[in-house]
Coordinates of C-alpha atoms and ligand atoms in Angstrom, one line a residue:
M1 CA -20.7 -106.5 -1.1
E2 CA -19.3 -105.9 2.3
G3 CA -18.3 -102.3 3.1
P4 CA -20.0 -98.8 2.6
D5 CA -22.7 -100.4 0.5
A6 CA -23.1 -102.1 3.4
L7 CA -23.7 -99.2 5.1
T8 CA -26.0 -97.1 2.7
Q9 CA -27.9 -99.8 2.8
D10 CA -27.7 -100.2 6.9
D11 CA -28.9 -96.4 7.0
P12 CA -30.4 -95.3 3.4
N13 CA -31.4 -92.0 4.9
A14 CA -28.1 -91.1 6.4
M15 CA -25.7 -89.5 3.4
T16 CA -28.5 -88.1 1.8
D17 CA -29.2 -86.0 4.0
E18 CA -26.2 -84.8 5.0
A19 CA -25.4 -84.4 0.7
W20 CA -28.8 -82.6 1.0
Q21 CA -27.1 -80.6 3.8
S22 CA -24.2 -79.4 2.1
V23 CA -26.1 -78.8 -0.7
L24 CA -28.2 -76.5 1.1
R25 CA -25.1 -74.7 2.4
A26 CA -23.7 -74.2 -1.1
V27 CA -27.2 -72.6 -1.9
D28 CA -27.5 -70.4 0.9
Q29 CA -23.8 -69.6 1.2
T30 CA -24.3 -68.2 -3.1
Y31 CA -27.2 -66.6 -2.3
S32 CA -26.4 -64.3 0.2
E33 CA -23.3 -63.9 -2.1
L34 CA -25.2 -62.6 -4.5
V35 CA -27.9 -60.3 -2.2
A36 CA -24.7 -58.4 -1.8
H37 CA -23.4 -58.3 -5.0
Q38 CA -26.9 -56.9 -6.3
E39 CA -26.6 -54.7 -3.1
Q40 CA -23.1 -53.6 -4.2
L41 CA -24.6 -53.3 -8.1
E42 CA -27.5 -50.9 -6.8
H43 CA -25.4 -48.6 -4.7
Q44 CA -22.5 -48.3 -7.5
N45 CA -25.4 -47.4 -9.9
A46 CA -26.9 -44.8 -7.5
E47 CA -23.4 -43.2 -8.1
L48 CA -23.1 -43.4 -11.1
T49 CA -26.8 -41.9 -11.3
A50 CA -25.7 -39.1 -9.3
A51 CA -22.5 -38.4 -11.0
K52 CA -24.0 -38.5 -14.6
H53 CA -26.9 -36.0 -13.0
L54 CA -23.9 -34.0 -11.4
I55 CA -21.6 -34.1 -14.8
E56 CA -25.0 -33.0 -16.7
G57 CA -25.9 -30.2 -14.3
V58 CA -22.5 -28.8 -14.7
L59 CA -22.5 -29.3 -18.4
H60 CA -26.0 -27.8 -19.1
S61 CA -25.1 -24.6 -16.9
V62 CA -21.4 -23.9 -17.1
S63 CA -21.2 -20.3 -18.9
D64 CA -17.7 -21.5 -19.9
V65 CA -17.7 -23.4 -23.3
L66 CA -16.5 -27.0 -21.9
I67 CA -15.5 -29.7 -24.4
V68 CA -14.7 -33.7 -23.4
I69 CA -12.7 -34.2 -26.5
D70 CA -12.2 -38.2 -27.4
R71 CA -8.9 -40.1 -27.6
D72 CA -9.3 -39.2 -31.6
G73 CA -9.8 -35.8 -31.7
S74 CA -13.8 -35.8 -31.7
V75 CA -16.2 -34.1 -29.0
A76 CA -17.5 -36.8 -26.8
E77 CA -19.3 -34.6 -24.8
A78 CA -19.9 -30.6 -24.6
S79 CA -21.7 -28.1 -22.6
E80 CA -25.0 -26.4 -23.2
S81 CA -23.5 -23.5 -23.8
L82 CA -21.1 -24.9 -26.8
F83 CA -24.7 -26.1 -28.3
A84 CA -26.1 -22.5 -28.1
L85 CA -23.6 -21.0 -29.2
V86 CA -23.6 -23.2 -32.7
S87 CA -26.0 -23.5 -34.9
G88 CA -27.1 -27.3 -35.7
G89 CA -26.9 -27.7 -30.9
A90 CA -25.9 -30.8 -29.8
P91 CA -25.9 -33.0 -33.4
E92 CA -23.9 -30.7 -35.1
V93 CA -21.4 -31.3 -32.3
L94 CA -20.8 -34.4 -30.8
G95 CA -18.9 -37.1 -32.3
R96 CA -17.2 -33.8 -34.7
P97 CA -13.9 -33.3 -34.8
V98 CA -13.2 -30.4 -31.4
A99 CA -11.1 -28.5 -34.5
E100 CA -13.4 -27.9 -36.8
I101 CA -15.7 -25.9 -34.5
F102 CA -12.9 -23.1 -34.5
D103 CA -11.9 -21.4 -37.5
A104 CA -9.1 -22.2 -39.2
E105 CA -6.8 -20.3 -37.3
G106 CA -8.1 -22.0 -34.2
A107 CA -8.0 -25.7 -35.8
A108 CA -4.6 -25.2 -36.5
Q109 CA -3.5 -24.1 -33.2
I110 CA -6.0 -26.4 -31.4
G111 CA -4.5 -29.8 -33.6
A112 CA -1.1 -29.1 -33.1
A113 CA -2.0 -28.7 -29.1
L114 CA -3.8 -32.0 -29.3
N115 CA -0.5 -33.2 -30.8
Q116 CA 2.0 -31.7 -28.1
L117 CA -0.9 -33.5 -25.4
R118 CA -0.3 -37.0 -26.7
M119 CA 3.4 -36.8 -26.8
N120 CA 4.2 -34.9 -23.3
H121 CA 1.0 -34.3 -21.5
A122 CA 1.6 -30.7 -21.6
V123 CA -1.3 -28.1 -21.1
A124 CA -1.8 -25.9 -23.7
D125 CA -3.4 -22.0 -23.1
F126 CA -4.5 -19.9 -26.3
E127 CA -6.8 -17.3 -27.8
A128 CA -9.4 -19.3 -30.5
S129 CA -12.4 -18.0 -32.2
I130 CA -15.7 -20.3 -33.0
P131 CA -17.6 -19.0 -36.0
T132 CA -21.4 -18.1 -34.7
E133 CA -24.2 -16.9 -36.6
T134 CA -23.5 -13.4 -34.9
G135 CA -19.7 -13.6 -35.8
A136 CA -16.5 -15.0 -34.9
Q137 CA -16.8 -15.1 -30.6
P138 CA -13.1 -15.3 -29.5
F139 CA -12.2 -17.3 -26.3
H140 CA -9.1 -18.2 -23.8
I141 CA -8.5 -22.1 -24.4
V142 CA -7.1 -24.2 -21.5
L143 CA -6.8 -27.8 -23.2
S144 CA -5.5 -30.5 -20.5
P145 CA -4.5 -34.4 -21.3
R146 CA -7.7 -37.0 -20.0
L147 CA -5.7 -39.6 -18.5
D148 CA -6.7 -42.9 -18.0
A149 CA -6.5 -45.4 -14.5
R150 CA -2.7 -46.4 -16.1
D151 CA -1.8 -42.4 -17.3
R152 CA -2.0 -42.7 -20.5
F153 CA -3.6 -40.0 -22.7
G154 CA -7.1 -41.1 -23.1
G155 CA -8.7 -38.1 -24.4
A156 CA -8.3 -34.1 -23.6
V157 CA -10.8 -31.9 -21.8
L158 CA -11.3 -28.2 -23.4
S159 CA -12.3 -25.1 -21.5
G160 CA -12.9 -21.6 -23.1
R161 CA -13.8 -18.6 -21.6
P162 CA -15.3 -16.3 -23.6
L163 CA -13.0 -13.4 -23.6
G164 CA -16.0 -10.6 -24.4
E165 CA -16.6 -11.2 -20.6
L166 CA -13.2 -11.2 -19.4
R167 CA -12.7 -8.1 -21.3
R168 CA -15.7 -6.5 -19.2
A169 CA -14.5 -7.8 -16.4
Y170 CA -11.4 -6.0 -17.2
A171 CA -13.0 -3.0 -17.7
E172 CA -14.5 -2.9 -14.8
L173 CA -11.3 -3.5 -12.8
E174 CA -9.7 -1.0 -14.5
L175 CA -13.1 1.4 -13.1
S176 CA -12.5 0.4 -9.2
H177 CA -8.6 1.1 -9.8
E178 CA -9.3 4.2 -11.0
Q179 CA -11.9 4.8 -8.0
L180 CA -9.3 3.5 -5.7
K181 CA -6.7 5.9 -7.3
Q182 CA -9.1 9.1 -6.9
A183 CA -10.0 8.2 -3.1
Q184 CA -6.5 7.7 -2.6
S185 CA -5.5 10.9 -4.0
Q186 CA -8.3 12.2 -1.6
I187 CA -6.5 10.8 0.9
V188 CA -3.1 12.7 0.4
R189 CA -5.0 16.0 -0.6
N190 CA -6.5 15.4 3.0
E191 CA -2.9 14.3 4.8
K192 CA -1.9 17.9 3.0
L193 CA -4.1 19.7 4.2
A194 CA -3.4 18.6 7.6
S195 CA 0.2 18.6 8.1
L196 CA -0.1 22.1 6.5
G197 CA -2.1 23.3 9.0
R198 CA 0.4 22.1 11.6
L199 CA 2.8 23.8 9.8
L200 CA 0.4 27.6 10.1
A201 CA 0.8 26.5 13.7
G202 CA 4.0 26.1 14.0
V203 CA 4.8 29.6 11.2
A204 CA 2.1 30.9 13.4
H205 CA 4.2 31.2 16.8
E206 CA 7.1 31.9 15.0
L207 CA 5.6 34.9 13.5
N208 CA 4.2 36.1 16.5
N209 CA 7.5 37.0 19.0
P210 CA 9.0 38.8 16.4
I211 CA 5.7 40.6 15.3
S212 CA 4.8 41.5 18.8
F213 CA 8.8 42.5 19.0
V214 CA 8.4 44.8 16.3
Y215 CA 4.6 46.3 17.9
A216 CA 6.4 47.0 20.9
S217 CA 8.8 48.7 19.2
T218 CA 7.0 51.0 17.2
H219 CA 4.3 51.9 20.3
A220 CA 7.8 53.2 22.0
L221 CA 8.4 55.5 19.2
E222 CA 5.1 57.0 19.2
K223 CA 5.8 57.9 22.7
Y224 CA 9.1 59.2 21.8
V225 CA 7.8 61.4 18.4
G226 CA 4.4 63.2 20.6
Q227 CA 8.0 63.8 23.3
F228 CA 10.1 65.8 20.6
E229 CA 6.6 67.3 19.7
T230 CA 6.2 69.1 22.5
Y231 CA 9.8 70.2 22.9
F232 CA 10.1 71.3 19.1
Q233 CA 6.7 73.8 19.7
Q234 CA 8.1 75.1 22.5
V235 CA 11.4 75.9 20.5
Q236 CA 9.4 77.1 17.7
S237 CA 7.3 79.0 20.2
G238 CA 10.9 81.0 21.4
A239 CA 10.9 79.7 24.7
S240 CA 13.8 81.0 26.7
R241 CA 16.8 78.6 27.3
D242 CA 16.1 78.1 30.9
E243 CA 12.5 77.1 30.2
L244 CA 14.0 74.3 27.2
V245 CA 16.5 73.1 29.2
R246 CA 13.5 72.2 32.0
L247 CA 11.5 71.1 29.4
R248 CA 14.5 68.9 28.2
S249 CA 14.8 67.6 31.8
E250 CA 11.2 66.7 32.3
L251 CA 10.8 65.1 28.8
K252 CA 13.4 63.0 29.7
L253 CA 14.4 64.0 25.8
E254 CA 18.4 62.1 26.9
R255 CA 16.7 58.9 27.9
A256 CA 14.6 59.2 24.7
L257 CA 17.4 59.4 22.6
G258 CA 18.9 56.6 23.5
N259 CA 16.0 54.7 23.7
L260 CA 15.2 55.7 20.6
S261 CA 17.8 53.6 18.8
T262 CA 17.2 50.7 20.4
A263 CA 13.3 50.7 19.5
I264 CA 14.5 51.1 16.1
H265 CA 17.3 48.3 16.5
G266 CA 14.1 46.3 17.5
A267 CA 12.1 47.1 15.2
R268 CA 14.3 46.3 12.2
E269 CA 15.3 42.9 13.7
G270 CA 11.9 41.8 14.0
A271 CA 10.9 43.0 10.9
E272 CA 14.6 40.7 9.9
R273 CA 13.3 37.7 11.5
V274 CA 9.8 38.2 10.1
R275 CA 11.5 38.5 6.7
D276 CA 13.7 35.3 7.0
I277 CA 11.2 32.9 7.8
V278 CA 9.4 34.2 4.8
A279 CA 12.5 33.0 3.3
D280 CA 12.6 29.9 4.9
L281 CA 8.5 29.4 3.8
R282 CA 9.2 30.6 0.7
R283 CA 12.0 27.9 -0.2
L284 CA 9.5 25.1 1.5
S285 CA 6.8 26.1 -1.0
S286 CA 8.9 27.4 -4.0
E287 CA 10.8 23.7 -4.6
G288 CA 7.9 22.2 -6.4
S289 CA 10.1 22.1 -9.4
G290 CA 13.3 19.9 -7.5
E291 CA 16.0 21.2 -8.4
K292 CA 19.2 20.3 -6.7
V293 CA 21.2 22.8 -4.5
V294 CA 24.1 22.9 -2.1
F295 CA 22.2 23.6 1.5
D296 CA 23.0 23.3 5.0
L297 CA 21.3 20.5 6.2
A298 CA 21.9 21.8 9.7
E299 CA 20.3 24.8 9.1
T300 CA 17.2 23.5 7.3
A301 CA 17.0 20.6 10.4
R302 CA 16.7 23.4 12.6
V303 CA 13.9 25.4 11.4
G304 CA 12.0 22.1 10.3
A305 CA 12.6 20.9 14.0
R306 CA 11.2 24.7 15.2
W307 CA 8.4 24.9 13.2
V308 CA 7.1 21.5 14.3
E309 CA 8.0 21.9 18.1
R310 CA 5.9 25.9 17.9
G311 CA 3.1 23.8 16.0
A312 CA 2.9 21.2 18.6
K313 CA 2.4 23.2 22.1
S314 CA 4.1 20.3 24.1
G315 CA 6.8 22.9 25.0
V316 CA 9.7 19.9 24.2
T317 CA 12.2 20.8 22.2
V318 CA 14.7 19.5 20.1
A319 CA 18.5 18.8 21.4
F320 CA 20.7 19.2 18.4
T321 CA 24.4 17.2 19.0
G322 CA 27.4 16.8 16.1
E323 CA 28.0 19.1 13.2
D324 CA 27.2 22.7 13.5
S325 CA 26.8 23.1 9.5
L326 CA 26.7 19.9 7.0
R327 CA 26.7 21.2 3.1
V328 CA 24.6 18.4 1.2
L329 CA 23.0 18.3 -2.3
G330 CA 19.1 18.2 -3.3
V331 CA 16.1 19.7 -2.2
P332 CA 16.1 21.6 1.0
G333 CA 12.2 21.7 0.9
H334 CA 12.0 18.0 0.6
I335 CA 14.7 17.3 3.1
Q336 CA 12.9 20.4 5.4
Q337 CA 9.4 17.8 4.9
I338 CA 11.4 14.5 6.1
V339 CA 12.7 16.7 9.3
M340 CA 9.4 17.6 10.1
N341 CA 8.0 14.3 9.7
L342 CA 10.5 12.3 11.8
V343 CA 10.4 15.1 14.5
Q344 CA 6.1 15.2 14.1
N345 CA 6.2 10.9 15.0
A346 CA 9.3 11.7 17.9
L347 CA 7.2 14.3 19.7
D348 CA 4.1 12.2 19.5
A349 CA 5.8 9.4 20.9
V350 CA 6.9 11.4 23.9
D351 CA 4.4 12.9 24.3
G352 CA 2.8 12.1 28.0
G353 CA 6.0 10.6 28.5
A354 CA 7.6 11.2 31.9
A355 CA 10.8 12.9 30.8
P356 CA 10.7 13.3 27.0
E357 CA 13.5 14.1 24.9
V358 CA 14.1 14.3 21.4
R359 CA 17.3 14.6 19.8
I360 CA 18.9 15.2 16.6
D361 CA 22.4 14.2 15.2
L362 CA 24.1 15.5 12.2
A363 CA 27.5 13.6 11.4
V364 CA 29.7 12.5 8.6
Q365 CA 30.2 9.0 8.4
G366 CA 32.2 7.4 5.3
G367 CA 31.6 10.4 3.2
R368 CA 28.0 10.8 3.6
A369 CA 25.8 13.5 6.1
R370 CA 23.9 11.4 8.4
M371 CA 21.3 12.9 10.4
T372 CA 19.7 10.6 13.6
V373 CA 16.1 11.6 14.6
S374 CA 16.3 9.6 18.0
D375 CA 13.3 10.2 20.9
N376 CA 12.9 8.0 24.3
G377 CA 9.3 7.3 23.4
P378 CA 7.8 4.0 23.8
G379 CA 9.7 2.9 20.2
I380 CA 8.5 0.4 17.6
P381 CA 7.6 -2.6 18.2
D382 CA 9.4 -5.6 16.6
E383 CA 6.1 -6.9 14.2
Q384 CA 5.6 -3.7 13.2
R385 CA 9.3 -2.5 11.6
A386 CA 8.7 -3.9 8.5
A387 CA 5.2 -2.0 8.6
V388 CA 6.2 1.6 9.2
F389 CA 7.2 2.8 5.9
D390 CA 4.6 1.4 3.9
P391 CA 1.7 3.9 2.6
F392 CA -1.4 4.2 5.3
F393 CA 0.2 2.4 8.0
T394 CA -0.4 3.8 10.8
T395 CA -1.4 3.4 14.9
K396 CA -2.6 7.0 15.1
P397 CA -6.3 7.8 15.8
V398 CA -8.3 9.0 13.2
G399 CA -7.4 12.8 11.9
K400 CA -4.1 12.6 13.9
G401 CA -2.2 10.5 11.6
T402 CA -2.4 9.2 7.6
G403 CA 0.4 7.3 7.9
L404 CA 2.1 8.6 4.6
G405 CA 4.9 10.7 6.6
L406 CA 7.4 7.8 6.6
S407 CA 6.4 6.4 3.4
I408 CA 6.9 9.9 2.0
S409 CA 10.0 10.9 3.6
A410 CA 11.7 7.3 2.5
K411 CA 10.7 7.8 -1.2
I412 CA 12.5 11.5 -1.5
A413 CA 15.2 9.7 0.6
D414 CA 15.4 7.6 -2.0
E415 CA 14.9 10.7 -4.9
H416 CA 17.7 12.0 -3.4
G417 CA 20.4 9.0 -3.6
G418 CA 20.0 8.5 0.5
Q419 CA 18.3 5.8 2.7
L420 CA 16.0 6.5 5.8
S421 CA 16.2 3.6 7.5
L422 CA 14.8 2.5 11.2
L423 CA 17.5 1.4 13.9
P424 CA 17.3 -0.8 16.6
G425 CA 16.1 0.6 19.9
P426 CA 15.6 1.8 22.8
G427 CA 12.8 4.5 21.6
A428 CA 12.7 4.9 18.3
V429 CA 16.1 6.0 15.9
F430 CA 15.2 7.1 12.3
V431 CA 18.7 7.8 9.9
L432 CA 18.4 9.6 7.1
D433 CA 21.7 9.1 4.9
L434 CA 22.4 11.8 2.3
P435 CA 25.1 12.4 -0.4
L436 CA 27.2 15.2 0.7
A437 CA 27.6 18.6 -1.2
D438 CA 31.7 18.6 -1.4
T439 CA 31.8 14.2 -2.0
P440 CA 34.5 13.7 -4.8
G441 CA 32.1 13.2 -8.2
E442 CA 29.5 13.7 -6.6
A443 CA 27.5 17.3 -7.5
Ligands
ATP501 N1 9.3 8.0 16.5 C1 8.3 7.1 16.9 N2 8.1 6.7 18.3 C2 7.0 5.4 17.8 N3 6.8 5.0 16.4 C3 6.7 5.5 15.6 C4 7.3 6.3 15.5 N4 7.4 7.1 14.5 C5 6.6 6.3 13.3 N5 5.9 5.7 14.4 C6 5.3 3.9 13.9 O1 5.1 4.6 12.8 C7 3.5 4.6 12.6 C8 4.1 5.8 11.0 O2 4.2 6.6 10.7 P1 3.9 7.7 9.7 O3 5.0 8.8 10.0 O4 4.8 7.0 8.4 O5 2.8 8.0 10.2 P2 1.7 8.7 10.6 O6 2.6 9.6 11.6 O7 0.8 7.3 11.4 O8 1.1 9.8 10.5 P3 1.5 11.2 9.0 O9 3.0 11.0 9.7 O10 0.9 11.1 7.6 O11 0.4 11.9 10.4 C9 3.2 5.3 13.3 O12 1.8 5.4 13.2 C10 4.0 4.9 14.4 O13 3.0 3.8 14.9
MG502 MG1 4.1 11.0 10.4

């Protein structure tokens, strides 16, 4: 017997060592694999424990009702908030069909929703009540599917938000909305007062002129009355003809007679001007009724522009071009408010500019009246063009503007079946389009 046996016999330990070594290597490897597995397991275990704590924490502290439902519709897990509601607590709830926790109507809805979930995984959303010791409590329920790793129906999660709380939140929201509305109307009131102040400044200026006219005329009349009185006293005391002739030329009665009618004329003109201004004012204030009449847009624009000019004191005057008269249908006081807002904005924009210009053009276009108010101020940057009609959008300092002018103006235009729009510059170009009074089919 030669061969391997002979070799073994020659060196009996050689093979044994090698075998041992390979066995040891295998054991080593297995051991290190075991250690790695062990580490992995410990790691996973720690993760699982953390996840469990997280879930327990959530279930414990969530104020809404949370129910984890098994594939067969029974309660697998639920939040503390549910246990607190149902008499008997956790033992009464866990493992029980979820529908039984709700009242009859709710149970039917949940049954139907679970069937839907099984079929097409559609999330359901409804109201249902849980009977409690203190009476039925309404909840807003959302029932969503719980899918397994292969995207198949594995149960559901039900979350219920107490509607009592929602209703309270709603009431709070309502309250703060109410407060906001009040604050807003306060701002609107302040804005009205501010524009009333501007208007009054303009009107006061406007009245000043004719009143001083009347004043100067009456002053002159007073002087002439004195002269005539002196003359008539002489006539009555029987003065001679020569004396009277001398007195007449001394008192310059011929000239006084001529001036008398000028003074009377002046006083009347001033009074008429005051009357017109009062009529304008009355028209502006008496249109609370909002009744539409046929009026001259050009005249309204002139009056509105003049009042703002006088109030502004910058000395810039509005140049008028186009039609002298334009009959439109609307509420003149409201339209005058638009004119005043646009002119005020234009005057504000050109204030301090090199050669300030504000222009109002009146035209008929496409059977409509068209009033264009333009200025050579800085214009409106592209990124603000969309915002200028928003209520409360303003770039003016506090106290100078509330940002309501254009939004109110646009609303008024709309109420008239018209439109207020902003055209491309240079400068700012606002166009008010209104129905003409004489358009067939209108008025
Ligand atoms: N002619 C104009 N030129 C440049 N910017 C303008 C012009 N008209 C309006 N704007 C811009 O649009 C903003 C809004 O105008 P709007 O008339 O609505 O409010 P306001 O003038 O700021 O305040 P309020 O009119 O309430 O006094 C202004 O603050 C300004 O930035
Ligand atoms: Mg304004």
